[in-house]
PDB file of C-alpha atoms in Angstrom:
ATOM      1  CA  MET A   1       0.900   9.736  -9.253  1.00  0.00           C
ATOM      2  CA  ASP A   2       3.533  11.834 -11.132  1.00  0.00           C
ATOM      3  CA  LEU A   3       5.217  14.225  -8.752  1.00  0.00           C
ATOM      4  CA  ILE A   4       3.049  16.469  -7.062  1.00  0.00           C
ATOM      5  CA  ILE A   5       5.061  20.259  -5.479  1.00  0.00           C
ATOM      6  CA  ALA A   6       2.946  21.391  -2.776  1.00  0.00           C
ATOM      7  CA  ARG A   7       4.112  24.817  -1.765  1.00  0.00           C
ATOM      8  CA  ASP A   8       1.382  25.960   1.261  1.00  0.00           C
ATOM      9  CA  ARG A   9      -0.533  24.481   4.066  1.00  0.00           C
ATOM     10  CA  ARG A  10      -3.579  24.189   2.380  1.00  0.00           C
ATOM     11  CA  GLU A  11      -2.092  22.845  -1.151  1.00  0.00           C
ATOM     12  CA  LEU A  12       0.308  19.720   1.644  1.00  0.00           C
ATOM     13  CA  ALA A  13      -2.905  18.788   2.723  1.00  0.00           C
ATOM     14  CA  GLU A  14      -4.131  18.630  -0.548  1.00  0.00           C
ATOM     15  CA  ALA A  15      -1.839  16.449  -1.077  1.00  0.00           C
ATOM     16  CA  ARG A  16      -2.488  14.976   1.437  1.00  0.00           C
ATOM     17  CA  THR A  17      -5.382  13.529   0.541  1.00  0.00           C
ATOM     18  CA  LYS A  18      -4.603  12.328  -2.794  1.00  0.00           C
ATOM     19  CA  LEU A  19      -1.854   9.849  -1.497  1.00  0.00           C
ATOM     20  CA  GLY A  20      -4.796   8.275  -0.059  1.00  0.00           C
ATOM     21  CA  LEU A  21      -2.544   9.242   3.642  1.00  0.00           C
ATOM     22  CA  THR A  22      -5.473   9.129   5.484  1.00  0.00           C
ATOM     23  CA  GLY A  23      -3.992   7.571   8.288  1.00  0.00           C
ATOM     24  CA  GLY A  24      -6.681   4.865   8.657  1.00  0.00           C
ATOM     25  CA  PRO A  25      -6.539   0.937   7.372  1.00  0.00           C
ATOM     26  CA  GLY A  26      -4.536   0.436   4.793  1.00  0.00           C
ATOM     27  CA  ALA A  27      -3.673   3.357   3.629  1.00  0.00           C
ATOM     28  CA  PRO A  28      -0.399   3.823   2.789  1.00  0.00           C
ATOM     29  CA  THR A  29       3.419   4.761   5.069  1.00  0.00           C
ATOM     30  CA  LEU A  30       4.982   7.645   3.950  1.00  0.00           C
ATOM     31  CA  ALA A  31       8.712   8.876   4.664  1.00  0.00           C
ATOM     32  CA  LEU A  32      10.218  11.655   4.549  1.00  0.00           C
ATOM     33  CA  VAL A  33      13.705  12.813   2.972  1.00  0.00           C
ATOM     34  CA  PRO A  34      14.516  16.487   4.679  1.00  0.00           C
ATOM     35  CA  THR A  35      16.843  18.743   2.098  1.00  0.00           C
ATOM     36  CA  MET A  36      18.085  22.121   1.579  1.00  0.00           C
ATOM     37  CA  GLY A  37      17.547  21.650  -2.575  1.00  0.00           C
ATOM     38  CA  ALA A  38      20.170  21.367  -4.357  1.00  0.00           C
ATOM     39  CA  LEU A  39      19.932  17.624  -4.114  1.00  0.00           C
ATOM     40  CA  HIS A  40      22.973  15.961  -5.044  1.00  0.00           C
ATOM     41  CA  GLU A  41      23.559  11.888  -5.124  1.00  0.00           C
ATOM     42  CA  GLY A  42      23.481  11.751  -1.397  1.00  0.00           C
ATOM     43  CA  HIS A  43      20.319  13.556  -0.755  1.00  0.00           C
ATOM     44  CA  LEU A  44      19.714  11.180  -4.448  1.00  0.00           C
ATOM     45  CA  SER A  45      20.781   7.761  -1.762  1.00  0.00           C
ATOM     46  CA  LEU A  46      17.995   9.175   0.886  1.00  0.00           C
ATOM     47  CA  VAL A  47      14.908   8.939  -1.443  1.00  0.00           C
ATOM     48  CA  ARG A  48      16.005   5.405  -3.141  1.00  0.00           C
ATOM     49  CA  LEU A  49      16.450   4.058   0.516  1.00  0.00           C
ATOM     50  CA  ALA A  50      13.350   5.978   2.077  1.00  0.00           C
ATOM     51  CA  LYS A  51      11.886   4.180  -0.443  1.00  0.00           C
ATOM     52  CA  LYS A  52      12.627   0.589   1.422  1.00  0.00           C
ATOM     53  CA  HIS A  53      10.824   2.445   4.914  1.00  0.00           C
ATOM     54  CA  ALA A  54       7.889   3.624   3.342  1.00  0.00           C
ATOM     55  CA  ASP A  55       4.954   2.953   0.829  1.00  0.00           C
ATOM     56  CA  LEU A  56       5.553   6.882  -0.613  1.00  0.00           C
ATOM     57  CA  VAL A  57       7.833   8.846  -0.429  1.00  0.00           C
ATOM     58  CA  ALA A  58       7.853  13.433   0.809  1.00  0.00           C
ATOM     59  CA  VAL A  59      11.079  15.027   0.017  1.00  0.00           C
ATOM     60  CA  SER A  60      10.776  19.010   1.406  1.00  0.00           C
ATOM     61  CA  ILE A  61      13.268  21.625  -0.282  1.00  0.00           C
ATOM     62  CA  PHE A  62      13.367  24.880   2.195  1.00  0.00           C
ATOM     63  CA  VAL A  63      16.567  27.104   2.414  1.00  0.00           C
ATOM     64  CA  ASN A  64      15.467  27.261   6.234  1.00  0.00           C
ATOM     65  CA  PRO A  65      17.239  31.267   7.777  1.00  0.00           C
ATOM     66  CA  LEU A  66      16.776  29.499  11.613  1.00  0.00           C
ATOM     67  CA  GLN A  67      20.161  27.487  10.440  1.00  0.00           C
ATOM     68  CA  PHE A  68      21.939  30.107   9.212  1.00  0.00           C
ATOM     69  CA  GLY A  69      24.249  32.371  11.342  1.00  0.00           C
ATOM     70  CA  PRO A  70      25.452  36.127  11.098  1.00  0.00           C
ATOM     71  CA  GLY A  71      28.181  36.002   8.501  1.00  0.00           C
ATOM     72  CA  GLU A  72      26.965  32.125   6.965  1.00  0.00           C
ATOM     73  CA  ASP A  73      26.147  31.813   3.644  1.00  0.00           C
ATOM     74  CA  PHE A  74      22.499  31.278   3.858  1.00  0.00           C
ATOM     75  CA  ASP A  75      22.055  34.422  -0.139  1.00  0.00           C
ATOM     76  CA  ARG A  76      24.717  32.668  -1.949  1.00  0.00           C
ATOM     77  CA  TYR A  77      23.301  28.980  -0.993  1.00  0.00           C
ATOM     78  CA  PRO A  78      22.308  27.131  -3.874  1.00  0.00           C
ATOM     79  CA  ARG A  79      18.457  26.852  -5.223  1.00  0.00           C
ATOM     80  CA  THR A  80      18.404  24.914  -8.195  1.00  0.00           C
ATOM     81  CA  PHE A  81      14.322  24.380  -8.016  1.00  0.00           C
ATOM     82  CA  GLU A  82      14.002  22.901 -11.698  1.00  0.00           C
ATOM     83  CA  ALA A  83      16.841  20.222 -11.606  1.00  0.00           C
ATOM     84  CA  ASP A  84      15.492  18.752  -7.571  1.00  0.00           C
ATOM     85  CA  VAL A  85      12.043  18.547  -9.208  1.00  0.00           C
ATOM     86  CA  ALA A  86      13.990  16.828 -12.032  1.00  0.00           C
ATOM     87  CA  ALA A  87      15.875  14.395  -9.920  1.00  0.00           C
ATOM     88  CA  CYS A  88      13.369  14.104  -8.089  1.00  0.00           C
ATOM     89  CA  ARG A  89      10.663  13.005 -10.343  1.00  0.00           C
ATOM     90  CA  ALA A  90      13.688  10.545 -11.901  1.00  0.00           C
ATOM     91  CA  GLU A  91      13.400   9.062  -8.806  1.00  0.00           C
ATOM     92  CA  GLY A  92       9.906   7.567  -8.041  1.00  0.00           C
ATOM     93  CA  VAL A  93       9.322  10.655  -5.688  1.00  0.00           C
ATOM     94  CA  ASP A  94       5.116  10.971  -4.761  1.00  0.00           C
ATOM     95  CA  LEU A  95       5.086  14.483  -2.984  1.00  0.00           C
ATOM     96  CA  ILE A  96       6.955  18.363  -3.000  1.00  0.00           C
ATOM     97  CA  PHE A  97       7.206  20.354  -0.447  1.00  0.00           C
ATOM     98  CA  ALA A  98       8.429  23.300  -1.242  1.00  0.00           C
ATOM     99  CA  PRO A  99       7.048  26.458   1.384  1.00  0.00           C
ATOM    100  CA  SER A 100       8.549  30.148   2.044  1.00  0.00           C
ATOM    101  CA  ALA A 101      10.294  31.060   4.091  1.00  0.00           C
ATOM    102  CA  ASP A 102       6.709  33.392   5.304  1.00  0.00           C
ATOM    103  CA  VAL A 103       4.896  30.220   4.905  1.00  0.00           C
ATOM    104  CA  MET A 104       6.926  28.400   7.769  1.00  0.00           C
ATOM    105  CA  TYR A 105       7.780  31.481   9.998  1.00  0.00           C
ATOM    106  CA  PRO A 106       5.040  33.884  11.093  1.00  0.00           C
ATOM    107  CA  PRO A 107       5.878  37.199  11.508  1.00  0.00           C
ATOM    108  CA  ASP A 108       5.502  37.340  15.607  1.00  0.00           C
ATOM    109  CA  ARG A 109       7.289  33.394  15.836  1.00  0.00           C
ATOM    110  CA  GLN A 110       7.812  33.347  19.222  1.00  0.00           C
ATOM    111  CA  VAL A 111       8.213  29.799  19.692  1.00  0.00           C
ATOM    112  CA  GLY A 112      11.145  27.316  18.650  1.00  0.00           C
ATOM    113  CA  VAL A 113      12.552  24.340  19.593  1.00  0.00           C
ATOM    114  CA  SER A 114      15.968  24.334  22.728  1.00  0.00           C
ATOM    115  CA  SER A 115      18.613  21.761  21.257  1.00  0.00           C
ATOM    116  CA  GLY A 116      19.760  21.743  25.166  1.00  0.00           C
ATOM    117  CA  ARG A 117      23.763  20.885  25.838  1.00  0.00           C
ATOM    118  CA  MET A 118      23.993  19.076  23.330  1.00  0.00           C
ATOM    119  CA  GLY A 119      23.632  22.440  20.852  1.00  0.00           C
ATOM    120  CA  THR A 120      26.310  24.294  22.242  1.00  0.00           C
ATOM    121  CA  ILE A 121      29.123  21.513  22.077  1.00  0.00           C
ATOM    122  CA  VAL A 122      31.772  20.822  19.104  1.00  0.00           C
ATOM    123  CA  GLU A 123      29.643  21.712  16.144  1.00  0.00           C
ATOM    124  CA  GLY A 124      27.115  24.087  18.101  1.00  0.00           C
ATOM    125  CA  HIS A 125      30.046  25.734  19.330  1.00  0.00           C
ATOM    126  CA  PHE A 126      30.995  26.901  16.235  1.00  0.00           C
ATOM    127  CA  ARG A 127      27.983  27.746  14.776  1.00  0.00           C
ATOM    128  CA  PRO A 128      25.315  29.505  18.126  1.00  0.00           C
ATOM    129  CA  GLY A 129      21.734  28.594  17.276  1.00  0.00           C
ATOM    130  CA  HIS A 130      22.410  26.527  14.828  1.00  0.00           C
ATOM    131  CA  PHE A 131      21.110  23.367  16.003  1.00  0.00           C
ATOM    132  CA  ASP A 132      18.398  25.203  17.968  1.00  0.00           C
ATOM    133  CA  GLY A 133      16.818  26.060  14.488  1.00  0.00           C
ATOM    134  CA  VAL A 134      17.849  22.583  12.659  1.00  0.00           C
ATOM    135  CA  LEU A 135      15.377  21.046  15.452  1.00  0.00           C
ATOM    136  CA  THR A 136      12.783  23.638  15.167  1.00  0.00           C
ATOM    137  CA  VAL A 137      12.912  23.699  11.044  1.00  0.00           C
ATOM    138  CA  VAL A 138      12.421  18.940  11.287  1.00  0.00           C
ATOM    139  CA  LEU A 139      10.226  19.764  13.768  1.00  0.00           C
ATOM    140  CA  LYS A 140       7.601  22.022  11.687  1.00  0.00           C
ATOM    141  CA  LEU A 141       8.333  19.454   8.941  1.00  0.00           C
ATOM    142  CA  PHE A 142       7.005  16.512  11.109  1.00  0.00           C
ATOM    143  CA  ASN A 143       3.905  18.035  12.067  1.00  0.00           C
ATOM    144  CA  LEU A 144       3.041  19.275   9.037  1.00  0.00           C
ATOM    145  CA  ILE A 145       3.921  16.864   6.937  1.00  0.00           C
ATOM    146  CA  ARG A 146       3.231  13.445   8.856  1.00  0.00           C
ATOM    147  CA  PRO A 147       6.192  11.340   8.617  1.00  0.00           C
ATOM    148  CA  ASP A 148       5.375   7.821   9.131  1.00  0.00           C
ATOM    149  CA  VAL A 149       9.735   7.423   8.586  1.00  0.00           C
ATOM    150  CA  ALA A 150      12.666  10.305   8.817  1.00  0.00           C
ATOM    151  CA  VAL A 151      15.826   9.691   6.740  1.00  0.00           C
ATOM    152  CA  PHE A 152      18.959  11.503   7.034  1.00  0.00           C
ATOM    153  CA  GLY A 153      22.988  10.947   6.274  1.00  0.00           C
ATOM    154  CA  GLN A 154      25.422  10.483   8.884  1.00  0.00           C
ATOM    155  CA  LYS A 155      27.446  13.521   7.405  1.00  0.00           C
ATOM    156  CA  ASP A 156      25.560  15.875   9.915  1.00  0.00           C
ATOM    157  CA  ALA A 157      26.002  12.804  12.302  1.00  0.00           C
ATOM    158  CA  GLN A 158      26.418  15.419  15.081  1.00  0.00           C
ATOM    159  CA  GLN A 159      22.121  16.852  13.012  1.00  0.00           C
ATOM    160  CA  LEU A 160      21.429  13.212  13.572  1.00  0.00           C
ATOM    161  CA  ALA A 161      22.056  12.229  16.941  1.00  0.00           C
ATOM    162  CA  MET A 162      20.296  15.255  18.530  1.00  0.00           C
ATOM    163  CA  ILE A 163      17.661  14.894  15.746  1.00  0.00           C
ATOM    164  CA  ARG A 164      16.140  11.008  17.739  1.00  0.00           C
ATOM    165  CA  ARG A 165      16.827  12.734  20.985  1.00  0.00           C
ATOM    166  CA  MET A 166      14.399  15.226  19.986  1.00  0.00           C
ATOM    167  CA  VAL A 167      11.633  12.766  18.734  1.00  0.00           C
ATOM    168  CA  ALA A 168      13.027  10.793  22.547  1.00  0.00           C
ATOM    169  CA  ASP A 169      13.136  13.859  24.012  1.00  0.00           C
ATOM    170  CA  LEU A 170       9.159  15.402  22.803  1.00  0.00           C
ATOM    171  CA  ASP A 171       7.568  11.170  22.342  1.00  0.00           C
ATOM    172  CA  VAL A 172       7.478  13.091  18.511  1.00  0.00           C
ATOM    173  CA  PRO A 173       5.821   9.617  16.879  1.00  0.00           C
ATOM    174  CA  VAL A 174       8.442   9.187  14.097  1.00  0.00           C
ATOM    175  CA  ARG A 175      10.921   6.462  13.176  1.00  0.00           C
ATOM    176  CA  ILE A 176      14.605   8.365  12.326  1.00  0.00           C
ATOM    177  CA  VAL A 177      16.919   5.899   9.612  1.00  0.00           C
ATOM    178  CA  GLY A 178      20.368   6.895   9.539  1.00  0.00           C
ATOM    179  CA  ALA A 179      21.551   6.683   6.471  1.00  0.00           C
ATOM    180  CA  PRO A 180      25.511   6.000   5.071  1.00  0.00           C
ATOM    181  CA  ILE A 181      27.666   9.185   3.703  1.00  0.00           C
ATOM    182  CA  VAL A 182      28.631   8.990  -0.102  1.00  0.00           C
ATOM    183  CA  ARG A 183      31.452  10.459  -0.899  1.00  0.00           C
ATOM    184  CA  GLU A 184      32.935  11.042  -4.521  1.00  0.00           C
ATOM    185  CA  PRO A 185      35.621   8.125  -6.186  1.00  0.00           C
ATOM    186  CA  ASP A 186      38.282  10.049  -4.400  1.00  0.00           C
ATOM    187  CA  GLY A 187      36.736  10.634  -1.605  1.00  0.00           C
ATOM    188  CA  LEU A 188      35.572  13.725  -0.531  1.00  0.00           C
ATOM    189  CA  ALA A 189      32.066  13.647   0.946  1.00  0.00           C
ATOM    190  CA  MET A 190      28.930  14.791  -0.857  1.00  0.00           C
ATOM    191  CA  SER A 191      27.837  18.498  -0.180  1.00  0.00           C
ATOM    192  CA  SER A 192      25.510  21.718  -1.470  1.00  0.00           C
ATOM    193  CA  ARG A 193      28.335  23.298  -0.589  1.00  0.00           C
ATOM    194  CA  ASN A 194      31.206  21.556  -3.101  1.00  0.00           C
ATOM    195  CA  ARG A 195      30.207  23.820  -5.603  1.00  0.00           C
ATOM    196  CA  TYR A 196      31.411  26.762  -4.365  1.00  0.00           C
ATOM    197  CA  LEU A 197      35.503  24.889  -4.368  1.00  0.00           C
ATOM    198  CA  SER A 198      37.183  26.418  -7.301  1.00  0.00           C
ATOM    199  CA  PRO A 199      39.543  22.767  -8.415  1.00  0.00           C
ATOM    200  CA  GLU A 200      43.369  23.871  -6.298  1.00  0.00           C
ATOM    201  CA  GLU A 201      40.605  24.811  -3.226  1.00  0.00           C
ATOM    202  CA  ARG A 202      38.497  20.813  -3.407  1.00  0.00           C
ATOM    203  CA  GLU A 203      42.215  18.878  -3.907  1.00  0.00           C
ATOM    204  CA  ILE A 204      42.762  21.214  -0.416  1.00  0.00           C
ATOM    205  CA  ALA A 205      39.443  19.232   0.807  1.00  0.00           C
ATOM    206  CA  LEU A 206      40.545  15.765   0.196  1.00  0.00           C
ATOM    207  CA  ALA A 207      43.340  15.870   3.185  1.00  0.00           C
ATOM    208  CA  LEU A 208      39.970  15.873   5.220  1.00  0.00           C
ATOM    209  CA  SER A 209      38.584  11.710   4.130  1.00  0.00           C
ATOM    210  CA  ARG A 210      42.286  11.674   4.293  1.00  0.00           C
ATOM    211  CA  ALA A 211      42.220  12.424   7.637  1.00  0.00           C
ATOM    212  CA  LEU A 212      39.800  10.598   8.411  1.00  0.00           C
ATOM    213  CA  ARG A 213      41.310   7.509   7.212  1.00  0.00           C
ATOM    214  CA  GLU A 214      44.610   8.241   9.097  1.00  0.00           C
ATOM    215  CA  GLY A 215      42.734   8.540  12.480  1.00  0.00           C
ATOM    216  CA  ALA A 216      40.387   5.218  11.861  1.00  0.00           C
ATOM    217  CA  ALA A 217      42.937   3.370  11.376  1.00  0.00           C
ATOM    218  CA  ARG A 218      44.866   4.016  14.810  1.00  0.00           C
ATOM    219  CA  ARG A 219      43.290   2.508  18.700  1.00  0.00           C
ATOM    220  CA  THR A 220      43.403   4.594  21.008  1.00  0.00           C
ATOM    221  CA  PRO A 221      41.533   7.855  21.254  1.00  0.00           C
ATOM    222  CA  SER A 222      44.179  10.118  21.795  1.00  0.00           C
ATOM    223  CA  GLU A 223      46.367   7.833  19.059  1.00  0.00           C
ATOM    224  CA  ILE A 224      42.646   8.843  17.180  1.00  0.00           C
ATOM    225  CA  VAL A 225      42.080  11.779  16.963  1.00  0.00           C
ATOM    226  CA  ALA A 226      46.563  13.319  16.900  1.00  0.00           C
ATOM    227  CA  ALA A 227      46.195  11.330  13.700  1.00  0.00           C
ATOM    228  CA  THR A 228      43.347  13.014  12.426  1.00  0.00           C
ATOM    229  CA  ARG A 229      44.375  16.966  13.255  1.00  0.00           C
ATOM    230  CA  ALA A 230      48.369  16.144  11.510  1.00  0.00           C
ATOM    231  CA  VAL A 231      46.715  16.299   8.395  1.00  0.00           C
ATOM    232  CA  LEU A 232      44.824  18.584   8.223  1.00  0.00           C
ATOM    233  CA  ASP A 233      47.423  20.602  10.124  1.00  0.00           C
ATOM    234  CA  ALA A 234      49.710  19.572   6.978  1.00  0.00           C
ATOM    235  CA  ALA A 235      46.559  21.083   4.435  1.00  0.00           C
ATOM    236  CA  PRO A 236      46.584  24.903   3.644  1.00  0.00           C
ATOM    237  CA  LEU A 237      43.290  24.813   6.115  1.00  0.00           C
ATOM    238  CA  GLN A 238      41.816  26.137   8.928  1.00  0.00           C
ATOM    239  CA  VAL A 239      39.922  23.584  11.136  1.00  0.00           C
ATOM    240  CA  ASP A 240      37.419  24.408  13.233  1.00  0.00           C
ATOM    241  CA  TYR A 241      37.276  21.172  15.359  1.00  0.00           C
ATOM    242  CA  VAL A 242      38.659  16.806  15.538  1.00  0.00           C
ATOM    243  CA  VAL A 243      36.674  14.945  17.589  1.00  0.00           C
ATOM    244  CA  LEU A 244      36.012  11.403  19.032  1.00  0.00           C
ATOM    245  CA  ALA A 245      32.823  11.875  19.766  1.00  0.00           C
ATOM    246  CA  ASP A 246      29.989   9.498  21.315  1.00  0.00           C
ATOM    247  CA  PRO A 247      27.756   8.682  18.958  1.00  0.00           C
ATOM    248  CA  ALA A 248      24.664   9.291  21.307  1.00  0.00           C
ATOM    249  CA  THR A 249      24.996  12.548  23.229  1.00  0.00           C
ATOM    250  CA  PHE A 250      28.691  14.035  20.724  1.00  0.00           C
ATOM    251  CA  GLU A 251      30.683  13.753  24.238  1.00  0.00           C
ATOM    252  CA  GLU A 252      34.038  13.618  23.580  1.00  0.00           C
ATOM    253  CA  VAL A 253      35.250  10.497  24.573  1.00  0.00           C
ATOM    254  CA  GLY A 254      37.978   9.271  27.134  1.00  0.00           C
ATOM    255  CA  GLU A 255      40.454   7.209  26.896  1.00  0.00           C
ATOM    256  CA  ASP A 256      39.092   4.485  28.566  1.00  0.00           C
ATOM    257  CA  HIS A 257      36.438   4.091  25.491  1.00  0.00           C
ATOM    258  CA  ALA A 258      34.592   1.278  24.499  1.00  0.00           C
ATOM    259  CA  GLY A 259      32.612   0.739  20.811  1.00  0.00           C
ATOM    260  CA  GLU A 260      31.340   3.178  19.003  1.00  0.00           C
ATOM    261  CA  ALA A 261      32.743   6.130  18.210  1.00  0.00           C
ATOM    262  CA  VAL A 262      32.396   9.375  16.258  1.00  0.00           C
ATOM    263  CA  LEU A 263      35.228  10.659  14.366  1.00  0.00           C
ATOM    264  CA  ALA A 264      33.821  13.881  13.310  1.00  0.00           C
ATOM    265  CA  VAL A 265      35.821  17.217  11.708  1.00  0.00           C
ATOM    266  CA  ALA A 266      35.864  21.283  10.113  1.00  0.00           C
ATOM    267  CA  ALA A 267      37.078  22.861   8.522  1.00  0.00           C
ATOM    268  CA  ARG A 268      37.251  25.377   6.333  1.00  0.00           C
ATOM    269  CA  VAL A 269      39.090  25.303   3.225  1.00  0.00           C
ATOM    270  CA  GLY A 270      38.865  29.232   1.267  1.00  0.00           C
ATOM    271  CA  THR A 271      35.873  30.574   1.863  1.00  0.00           C
ATOM    272  CA  THR A 272      33.850  27.182   1.982  1.00  0.00           C
ATOM    273  CA  ARG A 273      33.057  25.350   5.347  1.00  0.00           C
ATOM    274  CA  LEU A 274      33.330  21.510   5.510  1.00  0.00           C
ATOM    275  CA  ILE A 275      32.566  18.804   7.299  1.00  0.00           C
ATOM    276  CA  ASP A 276      33.460  15.007   7.405  1.00  0.00           C
ATOM    277  CA  ASN A 277      32.521  12.203  10.240  1.00  0.00           C
ATOM    278  CA  VAL A 278      33.467   8.029  10.578  1.00  0.00           C
ATOM    279  CA  THR A 279      32.269   6.392  12.727  1.00  0.00           C
ATOM    280  CA  VAL A 280      35.473   4.010  14.350  1.00  0.00           C
ATOM    281  CA  THR A 281      35.320   1.131  16.772  1.00  0.00           C
ATOM    282  CA  LEU A 282      37.209   1.395  19.609  1.00  0.00           C
ATOM    283  CA  PRO A 283      38.303  -2.363  21.624  1.00  0.00           C
ATOM    284  CA  PRO A 284      38.221  -1.779  25.777  1.00  0.00           C
ATOM    285  CA  PRO A 285      41.947  -0.646  26.712  1.00  0.00           C
ATOM    286  CA  GLY A 286      44.641  -3.011  27.475  1.00  0.00           C
ATOM    287  CA  GLU A 287      43.081  -4.859  23.603  1.00  0.00           C
TER     288      GLU A 287
END
């Protein structure tokens, strides 16, 4: 069956029927890859992973206004729908859901999802309300598309942690799968925002992945953070944060932390804000 494109609730319901997504015995399983479009190899790697976890794959394409704050790049966020459709078709995607803002949000909308404390720290500190918008749209997509599985990239590590928390706290019947970060050959994490960078800015942006490699080579939390920040401070960019965080809560870990932690950074290169992270494993103190 050819790729189906649905733009509203009626078309989505018709698509689910065509795909046999009845929910009954023997019905196919569905994996969802939520995106804001401008698809690149990182997104397509999520699609390939999704195909391993379900019979059918849906991709949502929606630039969500709720997760952009004042002065952010909502208006200039890249929109490349025709190219996105071609990429999805080439990857064997079964369904694209591409609603408008009017379809997703009624004009009298009042209720949304609160991201709690985790939504106010690290990335949430610099983007107030961002995670409320993310969780609200993700929950709506889950309710509309009704996937069995949803795949999210590790590049947005705090977002992934918060979606796992929402699913657990609200008893949402969707299994969350995290996917590894996909990088360019030179180490830059793939992002739709990379296209904003000039050649000179792109070279500067490599400091993020270089800083993470330097930090990950250290052994204690303070050494990891100091080494990471030293690389970023030496580059002509504006650092928002360097944090070593618990992967489940995104609270900053202490010197006695052992096991996995997420080393996360955010910085502005020119007018473009980039994030990146790496997972590190800390030995018990004294080892």
